mmCIF file of C-alpha atoms in Angstrom:
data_model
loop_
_atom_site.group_PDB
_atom_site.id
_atom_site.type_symbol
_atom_site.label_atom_id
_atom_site.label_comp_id
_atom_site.label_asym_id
_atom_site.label_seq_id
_atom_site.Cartn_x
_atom_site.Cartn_y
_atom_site.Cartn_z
ATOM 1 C CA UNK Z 1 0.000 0.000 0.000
ATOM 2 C CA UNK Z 2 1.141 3.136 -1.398
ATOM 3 C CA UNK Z 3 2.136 6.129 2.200
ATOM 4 C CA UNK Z 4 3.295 9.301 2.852
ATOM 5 C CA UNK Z 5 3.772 10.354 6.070
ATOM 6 C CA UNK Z 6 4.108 13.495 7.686
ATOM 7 C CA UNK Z 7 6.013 13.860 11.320
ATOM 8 C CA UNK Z 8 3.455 15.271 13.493
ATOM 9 C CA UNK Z 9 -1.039 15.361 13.490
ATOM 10 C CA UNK Z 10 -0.775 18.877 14.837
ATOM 11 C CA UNK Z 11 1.836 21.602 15.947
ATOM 12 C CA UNK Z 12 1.892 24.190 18.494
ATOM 13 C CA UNK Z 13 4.713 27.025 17.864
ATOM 14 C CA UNK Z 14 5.504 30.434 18.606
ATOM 15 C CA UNK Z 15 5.942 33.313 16.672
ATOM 16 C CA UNK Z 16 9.552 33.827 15.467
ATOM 17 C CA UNK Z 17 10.098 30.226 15.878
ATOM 18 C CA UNK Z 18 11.866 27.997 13.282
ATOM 19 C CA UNK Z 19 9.447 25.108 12.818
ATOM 20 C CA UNK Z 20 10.346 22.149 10.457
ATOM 21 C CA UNK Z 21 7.268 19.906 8.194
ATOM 22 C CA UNK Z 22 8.548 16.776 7.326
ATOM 23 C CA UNK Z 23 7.213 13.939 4.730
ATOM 24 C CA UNK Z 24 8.623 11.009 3.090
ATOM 25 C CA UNK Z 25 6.731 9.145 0.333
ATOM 26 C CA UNK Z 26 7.825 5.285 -0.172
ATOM 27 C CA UNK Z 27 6.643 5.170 -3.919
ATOM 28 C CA UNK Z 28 9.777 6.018 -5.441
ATOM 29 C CA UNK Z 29 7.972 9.091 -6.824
ATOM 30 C CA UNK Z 30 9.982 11.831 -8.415
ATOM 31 C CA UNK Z 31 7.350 15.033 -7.738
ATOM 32 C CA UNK Z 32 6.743 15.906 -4.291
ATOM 33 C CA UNK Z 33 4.540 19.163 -2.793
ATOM 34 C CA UNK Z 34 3.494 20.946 -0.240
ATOM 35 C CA UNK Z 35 0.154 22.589 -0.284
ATOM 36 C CA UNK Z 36 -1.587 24.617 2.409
ATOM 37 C CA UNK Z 37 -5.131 24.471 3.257
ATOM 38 C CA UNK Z 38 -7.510 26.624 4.364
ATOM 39 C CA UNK Z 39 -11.234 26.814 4.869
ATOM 40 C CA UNK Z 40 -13.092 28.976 1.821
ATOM 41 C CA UNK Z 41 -9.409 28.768 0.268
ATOM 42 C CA UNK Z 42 -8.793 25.142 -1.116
ATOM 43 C CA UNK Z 43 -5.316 23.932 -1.474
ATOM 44 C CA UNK Z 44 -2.623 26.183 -2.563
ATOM 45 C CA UNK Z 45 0.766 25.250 -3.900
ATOM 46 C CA UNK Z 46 3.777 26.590 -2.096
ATOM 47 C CA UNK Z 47 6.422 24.773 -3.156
ATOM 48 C CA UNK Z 48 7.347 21.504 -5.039
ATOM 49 C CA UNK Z 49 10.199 19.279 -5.807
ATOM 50 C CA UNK Z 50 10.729 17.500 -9.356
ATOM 51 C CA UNK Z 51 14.141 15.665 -8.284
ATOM 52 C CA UNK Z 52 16.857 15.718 -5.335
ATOM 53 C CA UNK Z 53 17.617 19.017 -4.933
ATOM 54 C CA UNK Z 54 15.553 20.402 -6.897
ATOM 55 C CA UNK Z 55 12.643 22.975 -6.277
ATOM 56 C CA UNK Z 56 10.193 25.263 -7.985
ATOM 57 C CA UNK Z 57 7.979 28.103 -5.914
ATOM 58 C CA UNK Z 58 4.446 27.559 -6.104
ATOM 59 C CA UNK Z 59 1.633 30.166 -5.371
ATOM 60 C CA UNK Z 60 2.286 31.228 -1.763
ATOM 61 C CA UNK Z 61 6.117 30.602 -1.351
ATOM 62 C CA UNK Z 62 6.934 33.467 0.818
ATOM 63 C CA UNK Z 63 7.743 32.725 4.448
ATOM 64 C CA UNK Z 64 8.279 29.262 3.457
ATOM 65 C CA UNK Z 65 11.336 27.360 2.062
ATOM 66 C CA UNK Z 66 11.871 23.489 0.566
ATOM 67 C CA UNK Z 67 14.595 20.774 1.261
ATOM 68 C CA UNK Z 68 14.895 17.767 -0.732
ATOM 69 C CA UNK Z 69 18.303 15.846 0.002
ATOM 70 C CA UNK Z 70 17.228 12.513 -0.744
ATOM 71 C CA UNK Z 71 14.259 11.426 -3.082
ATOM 72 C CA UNK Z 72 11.818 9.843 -0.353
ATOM 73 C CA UNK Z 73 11.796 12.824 1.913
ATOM 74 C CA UNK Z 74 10.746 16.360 1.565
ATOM 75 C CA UNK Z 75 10.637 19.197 4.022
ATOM 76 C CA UNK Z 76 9.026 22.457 4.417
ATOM 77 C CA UNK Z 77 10.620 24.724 6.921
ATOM 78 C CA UNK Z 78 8.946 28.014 8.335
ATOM 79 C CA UNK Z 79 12.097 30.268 9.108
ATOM 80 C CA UNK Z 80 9.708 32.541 11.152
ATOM 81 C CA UNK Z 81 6.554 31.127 12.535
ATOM 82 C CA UNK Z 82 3.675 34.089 12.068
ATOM 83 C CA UNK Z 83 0.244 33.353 13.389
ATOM 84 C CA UNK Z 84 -0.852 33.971 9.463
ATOM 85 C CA UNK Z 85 0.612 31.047 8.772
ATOM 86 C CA UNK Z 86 -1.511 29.362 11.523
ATOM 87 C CA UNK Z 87 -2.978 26.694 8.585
ATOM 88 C CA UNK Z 88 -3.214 22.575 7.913
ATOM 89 C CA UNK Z 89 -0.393 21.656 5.762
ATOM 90 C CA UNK Z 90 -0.515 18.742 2.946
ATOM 91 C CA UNK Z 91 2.362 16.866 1.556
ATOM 92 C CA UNK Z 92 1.676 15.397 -1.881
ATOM 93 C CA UNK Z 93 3.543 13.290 -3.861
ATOM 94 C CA UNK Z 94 3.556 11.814 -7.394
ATOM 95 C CA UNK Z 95 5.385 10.222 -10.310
ATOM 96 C CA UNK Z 96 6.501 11.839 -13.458
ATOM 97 C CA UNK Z 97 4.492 10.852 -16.615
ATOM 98 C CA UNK Z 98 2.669 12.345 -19.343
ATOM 99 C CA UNK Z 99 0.457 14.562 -16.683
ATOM 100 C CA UNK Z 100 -2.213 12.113 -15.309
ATOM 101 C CA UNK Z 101 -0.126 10.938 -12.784
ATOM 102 C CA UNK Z 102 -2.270 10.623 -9.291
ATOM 103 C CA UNK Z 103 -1.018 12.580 -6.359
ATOM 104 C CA UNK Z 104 -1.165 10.489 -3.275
ATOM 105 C CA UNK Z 105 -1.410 12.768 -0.528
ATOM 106 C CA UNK Z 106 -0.078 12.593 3.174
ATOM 107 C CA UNK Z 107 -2.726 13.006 6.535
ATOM 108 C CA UNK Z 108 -1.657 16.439 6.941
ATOM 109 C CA UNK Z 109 -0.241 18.838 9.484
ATOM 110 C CA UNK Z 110 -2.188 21.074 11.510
ATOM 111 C CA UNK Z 111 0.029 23.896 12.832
ATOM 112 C CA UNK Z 112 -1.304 26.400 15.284
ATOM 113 C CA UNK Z 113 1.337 29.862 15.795
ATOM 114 C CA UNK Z 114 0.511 31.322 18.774
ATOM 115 C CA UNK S 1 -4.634 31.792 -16.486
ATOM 116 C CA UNK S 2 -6.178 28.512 -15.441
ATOM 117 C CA UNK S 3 -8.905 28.190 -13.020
ATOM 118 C CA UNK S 4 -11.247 25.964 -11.346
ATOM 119 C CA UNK S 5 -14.376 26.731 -9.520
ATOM 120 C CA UNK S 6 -16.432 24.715 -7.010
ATOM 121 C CA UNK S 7 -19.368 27.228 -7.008
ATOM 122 C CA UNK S 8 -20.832 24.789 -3.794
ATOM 123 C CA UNK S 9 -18.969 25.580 -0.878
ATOM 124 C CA UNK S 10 -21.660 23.035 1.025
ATOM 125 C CA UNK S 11 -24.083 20.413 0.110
ATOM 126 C CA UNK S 12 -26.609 18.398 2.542
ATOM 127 C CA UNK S 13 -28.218 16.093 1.148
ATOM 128 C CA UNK S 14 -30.304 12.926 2.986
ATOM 129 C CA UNK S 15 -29.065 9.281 2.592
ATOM 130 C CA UNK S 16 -30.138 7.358 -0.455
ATOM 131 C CA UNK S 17 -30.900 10.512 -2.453
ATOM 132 C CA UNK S 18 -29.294 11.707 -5.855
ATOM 133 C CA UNK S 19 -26.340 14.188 -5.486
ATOM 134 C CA UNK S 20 -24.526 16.812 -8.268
ATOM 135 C CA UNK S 21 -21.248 18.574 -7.149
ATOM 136 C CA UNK S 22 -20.072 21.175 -9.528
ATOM 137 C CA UNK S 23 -16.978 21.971 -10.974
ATOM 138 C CA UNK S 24 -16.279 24.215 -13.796
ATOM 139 C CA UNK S 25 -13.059 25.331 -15.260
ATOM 140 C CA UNK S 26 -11.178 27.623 -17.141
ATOM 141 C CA UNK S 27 -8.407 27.105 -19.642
ATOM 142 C CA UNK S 28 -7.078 27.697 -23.149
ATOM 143 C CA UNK S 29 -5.186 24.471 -23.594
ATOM 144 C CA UNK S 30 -6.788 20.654 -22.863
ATOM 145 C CA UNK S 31 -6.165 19.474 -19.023
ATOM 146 C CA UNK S 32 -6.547 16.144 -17.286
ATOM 147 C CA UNK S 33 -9.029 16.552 -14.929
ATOM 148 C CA UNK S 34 -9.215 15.095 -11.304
ATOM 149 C CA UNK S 35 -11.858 14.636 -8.406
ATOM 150 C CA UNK S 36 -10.027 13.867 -4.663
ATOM 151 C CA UNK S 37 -11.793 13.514 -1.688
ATOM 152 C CA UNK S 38 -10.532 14.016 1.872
ATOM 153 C CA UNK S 39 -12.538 12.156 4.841
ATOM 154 C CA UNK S 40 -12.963 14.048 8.127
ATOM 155 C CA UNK S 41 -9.417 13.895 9.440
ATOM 156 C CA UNK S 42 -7.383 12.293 6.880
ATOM 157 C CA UNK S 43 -5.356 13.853 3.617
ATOM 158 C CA UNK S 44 -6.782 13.910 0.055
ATOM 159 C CA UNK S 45 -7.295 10.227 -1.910
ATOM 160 C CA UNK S 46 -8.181 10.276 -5.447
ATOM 161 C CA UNK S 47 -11.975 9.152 -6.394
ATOM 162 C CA UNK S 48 -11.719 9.778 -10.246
ATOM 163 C CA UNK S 49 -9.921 11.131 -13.216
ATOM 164 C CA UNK S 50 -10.380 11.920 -16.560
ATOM 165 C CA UNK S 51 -7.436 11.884 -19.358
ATOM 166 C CA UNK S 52 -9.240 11.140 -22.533
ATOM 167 C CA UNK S 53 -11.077 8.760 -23.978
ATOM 168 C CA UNK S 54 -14.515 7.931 -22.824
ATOM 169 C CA UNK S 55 -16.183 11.558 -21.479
ATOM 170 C CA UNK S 56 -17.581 9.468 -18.611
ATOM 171 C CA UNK S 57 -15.489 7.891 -15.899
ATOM 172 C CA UNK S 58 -16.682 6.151 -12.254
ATOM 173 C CA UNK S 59 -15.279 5.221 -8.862
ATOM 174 C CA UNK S 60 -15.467 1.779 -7.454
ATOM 175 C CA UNK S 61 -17.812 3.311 -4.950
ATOM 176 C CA UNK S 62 -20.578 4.537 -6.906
ATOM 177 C CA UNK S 63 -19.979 8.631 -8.287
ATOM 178 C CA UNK S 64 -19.060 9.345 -11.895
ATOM 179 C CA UNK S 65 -18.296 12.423 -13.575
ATOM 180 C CA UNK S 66 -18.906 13.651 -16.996
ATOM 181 C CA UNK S 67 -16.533 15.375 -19.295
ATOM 182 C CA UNK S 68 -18.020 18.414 -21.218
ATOM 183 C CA UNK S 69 -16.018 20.059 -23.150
ATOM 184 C CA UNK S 70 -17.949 22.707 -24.176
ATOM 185 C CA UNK S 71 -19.454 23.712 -21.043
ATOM 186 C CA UNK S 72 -15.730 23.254 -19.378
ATOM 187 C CA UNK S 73 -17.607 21.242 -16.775
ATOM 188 C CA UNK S 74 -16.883 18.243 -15.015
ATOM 189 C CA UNK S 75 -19.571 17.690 -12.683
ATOM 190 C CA UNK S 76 -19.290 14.854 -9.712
ATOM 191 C CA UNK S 77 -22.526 12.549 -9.791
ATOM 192 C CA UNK S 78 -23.888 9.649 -7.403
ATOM 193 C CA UNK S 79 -27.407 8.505 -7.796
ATOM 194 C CA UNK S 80 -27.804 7.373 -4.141
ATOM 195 C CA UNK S 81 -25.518 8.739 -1.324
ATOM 196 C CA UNK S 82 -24.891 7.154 1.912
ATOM 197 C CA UNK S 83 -23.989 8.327 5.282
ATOM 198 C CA UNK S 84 -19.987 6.659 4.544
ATOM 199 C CA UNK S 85 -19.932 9.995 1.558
ATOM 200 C CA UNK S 86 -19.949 12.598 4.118
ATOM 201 C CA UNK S 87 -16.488 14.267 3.311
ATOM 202 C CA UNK S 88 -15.331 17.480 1.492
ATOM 203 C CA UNK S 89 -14.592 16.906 -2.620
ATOM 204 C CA UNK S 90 -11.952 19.232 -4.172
ATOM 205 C CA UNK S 91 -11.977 19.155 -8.034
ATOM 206 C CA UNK S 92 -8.363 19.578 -9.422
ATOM 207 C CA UNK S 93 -7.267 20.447 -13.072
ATOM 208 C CA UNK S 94 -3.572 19.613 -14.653
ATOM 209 C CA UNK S 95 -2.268 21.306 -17.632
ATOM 210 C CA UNK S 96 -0.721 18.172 -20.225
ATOM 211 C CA UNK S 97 3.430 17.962 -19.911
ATOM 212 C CA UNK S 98 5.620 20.260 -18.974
ATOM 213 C CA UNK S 99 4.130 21.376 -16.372
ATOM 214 C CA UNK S 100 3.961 20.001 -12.473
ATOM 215 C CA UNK S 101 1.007 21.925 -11.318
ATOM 216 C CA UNK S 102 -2.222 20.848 -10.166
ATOM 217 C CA UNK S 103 -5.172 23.693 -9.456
ATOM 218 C CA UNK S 104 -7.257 22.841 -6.950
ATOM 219 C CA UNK S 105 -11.169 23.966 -6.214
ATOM 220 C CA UNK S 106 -12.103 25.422 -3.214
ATOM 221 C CA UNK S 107 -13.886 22.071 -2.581
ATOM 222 C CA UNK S 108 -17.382 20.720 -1.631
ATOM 223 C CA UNK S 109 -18.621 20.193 1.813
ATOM 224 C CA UNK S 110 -21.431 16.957 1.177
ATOM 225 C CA UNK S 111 -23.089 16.058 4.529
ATOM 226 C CA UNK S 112 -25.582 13.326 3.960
ATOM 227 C CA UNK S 113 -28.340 13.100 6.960
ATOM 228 C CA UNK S 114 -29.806 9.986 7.843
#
């Protein structure tokens, strides 16, 4: 059975904290993102990964920033908590194809800045 | 630029009767086209997808979704709901390769009541 797993259910930080998101995918799959959800909102794209190393900025990238040192695992790290970013946050990931690949999506992270 | 709108933001509905969630889009170029649903508590899973082919595609658990090309439209469908479909539905669009993106509806809120 296909998983992607994100470190923590839920998240209690402080502004001006560093906080770390991680997720690791055991599909092998080359595309990973991270998407933030809000109520009214939908999901929105901050960042994603098409390879180690490798990152593109999404729709909401600022206060955020990526890591991807190895292929299964993918991090999203606020470098300043701010109680805007108070949100649940979604790690996807996928293969790389002609476009119809599924994304197979982690339980999410909800993250409360106080 | 594209678009996708779920014009819905909540749908109750009693158990066994018909349901229709919307979804239309907006784009110049042909996208796949993708309806996830996320249970109370749990990440997205996909329930259908269209690539090409056949204009009408189904989920193993009952809800199909039409295809119209001309009305951008790609309306989620189940004849006879139960309790188990209570969950929020995003509708999600992805432009063909060469790009990584996915748009995302606002998504559906479907309570069925006994």
């Amino acid at each position: 059975d296909v998983k992607v797993t994100q470190s923590s259910r839920y998240l209690v930080k402080r502004t001006g904290e560093k906080v770390f998101l991680e997720c690791v995918q055991d599909m092998d799959h080359e595309n990973m993102f991270w998407y933030r959800q809000d109520p009214g909102l939908g999901l929105r794209l901050i960042y994603f990964s098409y390879d180690v190393k490798m990152k593109e900025k999404g729709d909401i990238p600022e206060g955020y920033s990526v890591s991807r040192e190895k292929k299964e695992r993918f991090s999203l790290i606020l470098e300043s908590a701010s109680t805007n970013q108070t949100s649940m946050y979604l790690c996807a990931s996928s293969s790389s194809g002609t476009g119809g690949e599924t994304q197979y999506f982690g339980p999410g992270t909800r993250l409360l800045v106080l | 630029a594209q678009s996708v709108t779920q014009l819905d933001s909540q749908v109750p509905v009693f158990e066994e009767a018909p349901v229709e969630l919307r979804c239309n889009y907006s784009s110049s170029v042909s996208v796949y086209l993708f309806w996830y649903v996320q249970y109370p508590n749990q990440g997205l899973q996909l329930l259908l997808k269209y690539l090409s082919g056949s204009t009408l595609v189904k989920s193993i658990n009952g809800f199909e979704a039409e295809f119209n090309k001309s009305q951008t439209s790609f309306h989620l469908r189940k004849p006879s709901v139960h309790i188990s479909d209570t969950a929020e539905y995003f509708c999600a669009v992805r432009l063909p390769p060469g790009t990584y993106k996915y748009i995302f509806g606002t998504g559906t809120r479907l309570k069925v009541l006994a």
